[in-house]
């Protein structure tokens, strides 16, 4: 990993932290989580954009496999590593520390950091970045809407369903395929471990999201039945 990438990671940590502090200043009446989710939404959009820009051949977006990373790919990964370090620390200061989220951050930082250190398998790494972040804006939208007073509304339910659909398609269709090609090719063992770990975490979250959607619709149906009875 050259110094420019390392400097970009450090710059990223400082920049994301500064953006969070500015957001807290702009929205003093909003919660810690609300402000952090605004920053996370900006990162998700930027991460997906940089991932798409770094694709070398749109006829084969994952090509070349198991090869040296390009500078654009390294830059996209470095921006996200900086964000993940910021968000990991930020999560520790939240009212409720979520262990599964911390584990996800650790797996991601180690995996992406290994990719940057080896300067290898950039195509697979940016594809994983795109797959994992493409549903994030909708995840944060759900919680932001709740704080804005739209909890249990049609708008919030639409955000829930949209997030669940995009997450499921990305993580449970694109994710397993990406894991397979990463494990099949001649990649460092740490990269393979990261791919496997990330897919396991995605499967766990998919289970939780499926339960959440079922609960939402069940709750909504019960409310309709009560309304009809009255």
Coordinates of C-alpha atoms in Angstrom, one line a residue:
X1 CA 0.0 0.0 0.0
X2 CA 1.6 3.3 -1.0
X3 CA 1.5 6.4 1.1
X4 CA -1.1 8.2 -1.0
X5 CA -3.7 5.5 -0.1
X6 CA -2.7 5.5 3.6
X7 CA -3.0 9.3 3.6
X8 CA -6.5 9.0 1.9
X9 CA -7.6 6.7 4.7
X10 CA -6.5 9.1 7.4
X11 CA -8.0 12.0 5.5
X12 CA -11.2 10.0 5.3
X13 CA -11.4 9.4 9.0
X14 CA -10.9 13.1 9.7
X15 CA -13.4 14.1 7.0
X16 CA -16.2 11.8 8.1
X17 CA -15.7 12.8 11.7
X18 CA -15.8 16.5 10.7
X19 CA -19.0 16.0 8.6
X20 CA -20.6 14.3 11.6
X21 CA -19.8 17.1 13.9
X22 CA -21.1 19.7 11.4
X23 CA -24.3 17.6 11.1
X24 CA -24.7 17.7 14.9
X25 CA -24.4 21.5 14.7
X26 CA -26.9 21.8 11.9
X27 CA -29.4 19.6 13.6
X28 CA -29.0 20.2 17.3
X29 CA -32.5 18.8 18.2
X30 CA -31.9 15.5 16.4
X31 CA -30.5 12.4 17.9
X32 CA -26.9 11.1 17.7
X33 CA -28.2 8.2 15.6
X34 CA -30.1 10.6 13.2
X35 CA -26.9 12.6 12.4
X36 CA -24.8 9.5 12.1
X37 CA -27.2 8.0 9.6
X38 CA -27.1 11.2 7.5
X39 CA -23.3 10.8 7.2
X40 CA -23.7 7.1 6.5
X41 CA -26.2 7.8 3.7
X42 CA -23.7 10.2 2.1
X43 CA -21.0 7.6 2.4
X44 CA -23.1 4.8 0.8
X45 CA -24.0 7.0 -2.2
X46 CA -20.3 7.9 -2.6
X47 CA -19.1 4.3 -2.2
X48 CA -21.4 3.0 -4.8
X49 CA -20.5 5.8 -7.2
X50 CA -16.8 5.2 -6.8
X51 CA -17.3 1.5 -7.2
X52 CA -19.1 1.9 -10.5
X53 CA -16.5 4.4 -11.7
X54 CA -13.7 1.9 -11.0
X55 CA -15.2 -0.8 -13.2
X56 CA -12.7 -1.5 -15.9
X57 CA -14.8 -3.4 -18.4
X58 CA -18.6 -3.2 -18.3
X59 CA -18.9 -6.2 -20.6
X60 CA -17.5 -8.1 -17.6
X61 CA -17.8 -6.0 -14.5
X62 CA -15.9 -8.5 -12.3
X63 CA -13.0 -8.7 -14.7
X64 CA -10.1 -9.0 -14.3
X65 CA -10.4 -11.5 -11.4
X66 CA -7.6 -12.2 -9.0
X67 CA -5.5 -9.4 -10.4
X68 CA -3.6 -6.3 -9.2
X69 CA -6.0 -3.5 -8.1
X70 CA -6.2 -0.4 -10.2
X71 CA -5.7 3.1 -8.6
X72 CA -9.4 3.9 -8.9
X73 CA -10.2 0.6 -7.1
X74 CA -7.7 1.3 -4.3
X75 CA -9.1 4.8 -3.9
X76 CA -12.7 3.6 -3.6
X77 CA -11.7 1.0 -1.0
X78 CA -9.6 3.6 0.9
X79 CA -12.6 6.0 1.2
X80 CA -14.7 3.3 2.7
X81 CA -12.0 2.0 5.1
X82 CA -11.8 5.6 6.4
X83 CA -15.5 5.7 6.9
X84 CA -15.7 2.3 8.6
X85 CA -13.0 3.3 11.1
X86 CA -15.0 6.5 11.8
X87 CA -18.3 4.6 12.1
X88 CA -16.8 1.9 14.3
X89 CA -15.7 4.5 16.8
X90 CA -19.0 6.4 16.4
X91 CA -21.0 3.3 17.2
X92 CA -19.1 2.9 20.5
X93 CA -20.5 6.3 21.6
X94 CA -24.1 5.5 20.7
X95 CA -26.6 4.8 23.5
X96 CA -27.0 1.2 22.4
X97 CA -23.9 -0.7 21.1
X98 CA -24.9 -3.3 18.5
X99 CA -22.5 -6.2 18.6
X100 CA -23.5 -7.5 15.1
X101 CA -22.8 -4.1 13.6
X102 CA -19.4 -3.9 15.3
X103 CA -18.5 -7.4 14.0
X104 CA -19.5 -6.4 10.5
X105 CA -17.3 -3.3 10.7
X106 CA -14.3 -5.3 12.0
X107 CA -14.7 -8.0 9.2
X108 CA -15.0 -5.2 6.6
X109 CA -12.0 -3.2 7.8
X110 CA -9.8 -6.3 8.0
X111 CA -10.9 -7.5 4.6
X112 CA -10.7 -4.2 2.8
X113 CA -7.4 -3.4 4.6
X114 CA -6.0 -6.7 3.5
X115 CA -7.0 -5.9 -0.1
X116 CA -5.3 -2.6 0.1
X117 CA -2.2 -4.1 1.7
X118 CA -1.9 -6.9 -1.0
X119 CA -3.0 -4.4 -3.7
X120 CA -4.9 -7.4 -5.1
X121 CA -8.4 -8.6 -6.2
X122 CA -9.6 -5.0 -6.7
X123 CA -12.5 -6.1 -9.0
X124 CA -13.9 -8.4 -6.4
X125 CA -13.4 -5.9 -3.6
X126 CA -15.2 -3.0 -5.3
X127 CA -18.0 -5.4 -6.4
X128 CA -18.4 -6.4 -2.7
X129 CA -18.4 -2.7 -1.7
X130 CA -21.2 -2.0 -4.2
X131 CA -23.2 -5.1 -3.1
X132 CA -23.0 -4.2 0.5
X133 CA -23.6 -0.4 0.3
X134 CA -26.3 -0.3 -2.4
X135 CA -29.1 -1.0 0.1
X136 CA -27.7 1.3 2.9
X137 CA -29.4 4.5 1.9
X138 CA -32.8 2.8 2.2
X139 CA -31.7 1.2 5.6
X140 CA -30.9 4.6 7.0
X141 CA -34.1 6.2 5.4
X142 CA -36.2 3.8 7.5
X143 CA -34.8 5.1 10.8
X144 CA -34.6 8.7 9.7
X145 CA -38.3 8.6 8.7
X146 CA -39.2 7.3 12.2
X147 CA -37.4 10.2 13.9
X148 CA -39.2 12.6 11.6
X149 CA -42.5 11.3 12.8
X150 CA -43.4 8.9 10.0
X151 CA -43.3 5.7 12.0
X152 CA -46.0 3.1 11.2
X153 CA -47.1 5.1 8.1
X154 CA -47.4 3.9 4.5
X155 CA -44.3 5.9 3.7
X156 CA -42.3 4.1 6.3
X157 CA -43.6 0.7 5.2
X158 CA -42.6 1.5 1.6
X159 CA -39.1 2.3 2.8
X160 CA -39.0 -1.0 4.7
X161 CA -40.1 -3.1 1.7
X162 CA -37.7 -1.2 -0.7
X163 CA -34.8 -1.8 1.7
X164 CA -35.7 -5.5 2.1
X165 CA -36.0 -6.1 -1.6
X166 CA -32.8 -4.4 -2.6
X167 CA -30.8 -6.0 0.3
X168 CA -32.1 -9.4 -0.5
X169 CA -31.3 -9.1 -4.2
X170 CA -27.8 -7.7 -3.6
X171 CA -26.7 -9.8 -0.6
X172 CA -28.5 -13.1 -1.3
X173 CA -28.1 -13.2 -5.1
X174 CA -25.1 -11.1 -6.0
X175 CA -23.4 -11.9 -2.7
X176 CA -23.2 -15.7 -3.0
X177 CA -22.0 -15.5 -6.6
X178 CA -19.3 -12.9 -5.6
X179 CA -18.2 -15.2 -2.7
X180 CA -18.0 -18.2 -5.0
X181 CA -15.7 -16.4 -7.5
X182 CA -13.6 -15.0 -4.8
X183 CA -13.1 -18.4 -3.2
X184 CA -12.6 -20.1 -6.5
X185 CA -9.8 -17.9 -7.7
X186 CA -6.2 -17.6 -6.5
X187 CA -6.8 -15.0 -3.8
X188 CA -5.0 -14.5 -0.5
X189 CA -6.5 -16.6 2.3
X190 CA -7.4 -13.5 4.3
X191 CA -9.5 -12.2 1.4
X192 CA -11.3 -15.5 1.1
X193 CA -12.0 -15.5 4.8
X194 CA -13.4 -11.9 4.6
X195 CA -15.7 -12.9 1.7
X196 CA -17.0 -15.9 3.6
X197 CA -17.4 -13.9 6.8
X198 CA -19.2 -11.1 5.0
X199 CA -21.6 -13.5 3.4
X200 CA -22.4 -15.2 6.8
X201 CA -23.2 -11.8 8.3
X202 CA -25.4 -11.0 5.3
X203 CA -27.3 -14.2 5.7
X204 CA -27.8 -13.4 9.4
X205 CA -29.1 -10.0 8.6
X206 CA -31.4 -11.4 5.8
X207 CA -33.0 -13.6 8.5
X208 CA -33.6 -10.6 10.7
X209 CA -34.9 -8.5 7.9
X210 CA -37.3 -11.2 6.8
X211 CA -38.7 -11.5 10.3
X212 CA -39.0 -7.7 10.5
X213 CA -41.0 -7.5 7.3
X214 CA -43.3 -10.4 8.4
X215 CA -43.9 -8.6 11.7
X216 CA -44.7 -5.3 9.9
X217 CA -47.3 -6.9 7.7
X218 CA -48.8 -9.0 10.5
X219 CA -49.1 -5.8 12.7
X220 CA -50.7 -3.9 9.8
X221 CA -53.2 -6.7 9.1
X222 CA -54.2 -6.9 12.8
X223 CA -54.7 -3.1 12.9
X224 CA -57.0 -3.3 9.9
X225 CA -59.0 -6.1 11.5
X226 CA -59.4 -4.1 14.7
X227 CA -60.5 -1.1 12.7
X228 CA -63.1 -3.1 10.8
X229 CA -64.5 -4.6 14.0
X230 CA -64.9 -1.2 15.5

